[in-house]
Amino acid sequence: MHKPLANKQIVLGITAGIAAYKSAEFLRRLQDLGATVHVAMTPAACQFMTPTTFQALSGRPVFTDTIDTQLQNSMAHINLSRQADAIIVAPASADFMAKLTHGLADDILSTLCLARNCPLIIAPAMNREMWANAATQRNVKQLQADGVHLWGPGYGSQACGEIGSGRMLEPAQLLAESLAFFTPKIMQGLRVLVTAGPTEEAIDPVRVISNKSSGKTGYAIAQAAQRAGAQVQLVSGPTALAQPYGVDFTAVTSARDMYAAVMQRAPQADIFISVAAVADWYIKNASDQKIKKHVVNQLPQLDFAENPDILAQVASLDHGPWCVGFAAETEGLTEYAQAKRKRKNIDLLVGNLVQKVLGQNQTELILYSDAGAEHLAKGDKQEVAPLLINKIMQYYPGRTQEK
Ligand code: CTP
C-alpha cells in the first residue's frame, strides 16, 4: 500500500467530546498511510474513550499527565512537540479552544500545544449552539489569527439530537485534510479543470451506449491537484466513485452535456486535464420512449452523429487553459499518441494501453511531448496521480495572462 505519510510524526490530541470515538478510526487510517501517531488526552477526554484503546491502536504509551515520573525525562510536553510534524486535536471541544486562545496550559495537551514549534490543527466538535456562540466564534478568529489551522466543523445531525454546524469531520475527511496538509503546494493559486469517467449516449430512456471507464484515474488526478493547492473543478460522467474531497464537482451524462459544462468553465481555468473517455458518437434518432422489442419487430436502426471533441475545442480557445490530453490505445501507443497530440494541438499527452489498466487500480503512464516519450510510472492510480501532477508542473509554461 502507498504510504504518503511515511516519516511523519503526528501528535493526535483528544479532548472531551463524544466524537472522540471517531478518532480511534482516524488514528488507524493515519497509520495505514505510514504516519507515526502519538496520542495525548486531556483528563476529561479519558471519560469518553480510555487511554487503553488508543494505546492498543497506536502501539505507544498515551500521554494523559503533564508530569510522568515513569519516564526518564518527564518533559513529554517538550519532547513530543519537538518530534512532531503536526499536532492534530480531534475532537477539539469548545472549552479546549477557549484554553488555546488564551494560552492556558493546565493539562498535557494544552501544555504540548503551547510548547510546540510545529503546526497546530484543530477539528472542532461541539453542539451547534456552542459553535455559534459569540465567545466560540471570537476564539475561532483569534486562533486563526495565531496561525492555528481549522478543519471543519461539519454540518449534520449531532449526538444531542439537534441538527447544525459543529460536528467533527468524519475520519475519511480528516484523512483527506491530513494528506492535503502534507502535500507540497506546487499548484497553489491555479485553477484546474478535469474531466473524468465515461459519457453515456442515450438510445432510449433505459438504454445507452458508453465507453468503458471507471473514472479512477481522473478522480485521483483531481484529488492530487487539490492536495497540491489547486482550486479544482471536476466534470464527470457517470461513475460509481465517491466525489473527491474539496473538489467542485459537476455530474454530467452525455458528451454534449460534458462539452457544455467544460466550455462554461474552461475560460477561467489555468490548466485543463482531459481524462474523460468521451463517446465519439451520439444517437441522432434516440427515442423518447422505451423501444419495445415485440412492437418494433425488427432490429432498431441507430443513426449516429459525431460528438464535439471537447479537448480540441478547449485547446483552440483564444485565452483558454493550457491543456493536457489522455490517449487510451489498444496498440501502437507512441504513434497514435503523438498523432493525437498534434491533431488536437496540445503540448502534453498522457498515454496508456487500455487493456492493461481499464477498471484496475493499477496504471502505467507515458508522457508524449515535442521532446518525445517519457515513461512516468507504473503503479496504483492513487500513487501515480501526484507524480503526474508534479510532472505537469514541470511542463506547464505558466499563466500567459490574468484571467
Ligand atoms: N476527447 C474529448 N472529446 C472527445 C473525444 C476525446 O475531449 N469527443 C479527449 C479525451 O478526454 C482524451 C483525448 O481527447 O484526453 C483523446 O481521446 P481518445 O478517445 O483517445 O481520442 P479520440 O480523439 O476519440 O480518437 P480515437 O477514438 O480515434 O482514438
PDB file of N, CA and C in Angstrom, residues 63 65-68 71 73-82 108 112:
ATOM      1  N   PHE A  63      -0.226   9.780  26.442  1.00  0.00           N
ATOM      2  CA  PHE A  63       0.100  10.818  27.420  1.00  0.00           C
ATOM      3  C   PHE A  63      -1.181  11.434  27.981  1.00  0.00           C
ATOM      4  N   ASP A  65      -0.906  12.738  31.532  1.00  0.00           N
ATOM      5  CA  ASP A  65      -0.486  13.586  32.658  1.00  0.00           C
ATOM      6  C   ASP A  65       0.655  14.490  32.226  1.00  0.00           C
ATOM      7  N   THR A  66       0.665  15.691  32.809  1.00  0.00           N
ATOM      8  CA  THR A  66       1.752  16.610  32.489  1.00  0.00           C
ATOM      9  C   THR A  66       3.059  16.098  33.075  1.00  0.00           C
ATOM     10  N   ILE A  67       2.986  15.588  34.270  1.00  0.00           N
ATOM     11  CA  ILE A  67       4.184  15.057  34.918  1.00  0.00           C
ATOM     12  C   ILE A  67       4.095  13.533  34.930  1.00  0.00           C
ATOM     13  N   ASP A  68       5.061  12.886  34.320  1.00  0.00           N
ATOM     14  CA  ASP A  68       5.074  11.428  34.336  1.00  0.00           C
ATOM     15  C   ASP A  68       6.414  10.970  34.917  1.00  0.00           C
ATOM     16  N   LEU A  71       8.798   8.230  33.261  1.00  0.00           N
ATOM     17  CA  LEU A  71       9.710   8.492  32.146  1.00  0.00           C
ATOM     18  C   LEU A  71      11.045   9.016  32.661  1.00  0.00           C
ATOM     19  N   ASN A  73      12.960  11.242  31.313  1.00  0.00           N
ATOM     20  CA  ASN A  73      12.883  12.688  31.238  1.00  0.00           C
ATOM     21  C   ASN A  73      11.405  13.011  31.194  1.00  0.00           C
ATOM     22  N   SER A  74      10.892  13.587  32.260  1.00  0.00           N
ATOM     23  CA  SER A  74       9.441  13.729  32.345  1.00  0.00           C
ATOM     24  C   SER A  74       8.923  14.971  31.619  1.00  0.00           C
ATOM     25  N   MET A  75       9.626  15.381  30.584  1.00  0.00           N
ATOM     26  CA  MET A  75       9.232  16.578  29.830  1.00  0.00           C
ATOM     27  C   MET A  75       8.516  16.177  28.544  1.00  0.00           C
ATOM     28  N   ALA A  76       7.486  15.378  28.664  1.00  0.00           N
ATOM     29  CA  ALA A  76       6.791  14.899  27.465  1.00  0.00           C
ATOM     30  C   ALA A  76       6.297  16.054  26.617  1.00  0.00           C
ATOM     31  N   HIS A  77       5.872  17.122  27.277  1.00  0.00           N
ATOM     32  CA  HIS A  77       5.300  18.243  26.516  1.00  0.00           C
ATOM     33  C   HIS A  77       6.341  18.888  25.596  1.00  0.00           C
ATOM     34  N   ILE A  78       7.611  18.860  26.012  1.00  0.00           N
ATOM     35  CA  ILE A  78       8.656  19.432  25.153  1.00  0.00           C
ATOM     36  C   ILE A  78       9.082  18.387  24.118  1.00  0.00           C
ATOM     37  N   ASN A  79       9.392  17.186  24.598  1.00  0.00           N
ATOM     38  CA  ASN A  79       9.913  16.148  23.704  1.00  0.00           C
ATOM     39  C   ASN A  79       8.965  15.862  22.546  1.00  0.00           C
ATOM     40  N   LEU A  80       7.706  15.620  22.895  1.00  0.00           N
ATOM     41  CA  LEU A  80       6.728  15.249  21.862  1.00  0.00           C
ATOM     42  C   LEU A  80       6.567  16.347  20.826  1.00  0.00           C
ATOM     43  N   SER A  81       6.463  17.572  21.288  1.00  0.00           N
ATOM     44  CA  SER A  81       6.196  18.636  20.323  1.00  0.00           C
ATOM     45  C   SER A  81       7.428  18.921  19.471  1.00  0.00           C
ATOM     46  N   ARG A  82       8.624  18.543  19.937  1.00  0.00           N
ATOM     47  CA  ARG A  82       9.831  18.749  19.124  1.00  0.00           C
ATOM     48  C   ARG A  82       9.931  17.717  18.006  1.00  0.00           C
ATOM     49  N   ILE A 108      -1.759  18.022  29.881  1.00  0.00           N
ATOM     50  CA  ILE A 108      -0.666  17.644  28.972  1.00  0.00           C
ATOM     51  C   ILE A 108      -0.894  18.180  27.549  1.00  0.00           C
ATOM     52  N   LEU A 112       1.369  20.865  25.659  1.00  0.00           N
ATOM     53  CA  LEU A 112       2.012  20.484  24.395  1.00  0.00           C
ATOM     54  C   LEU A 112       1.774  21.540  23.315  1.00  0.00           C
TER      55      LEU A 112
END
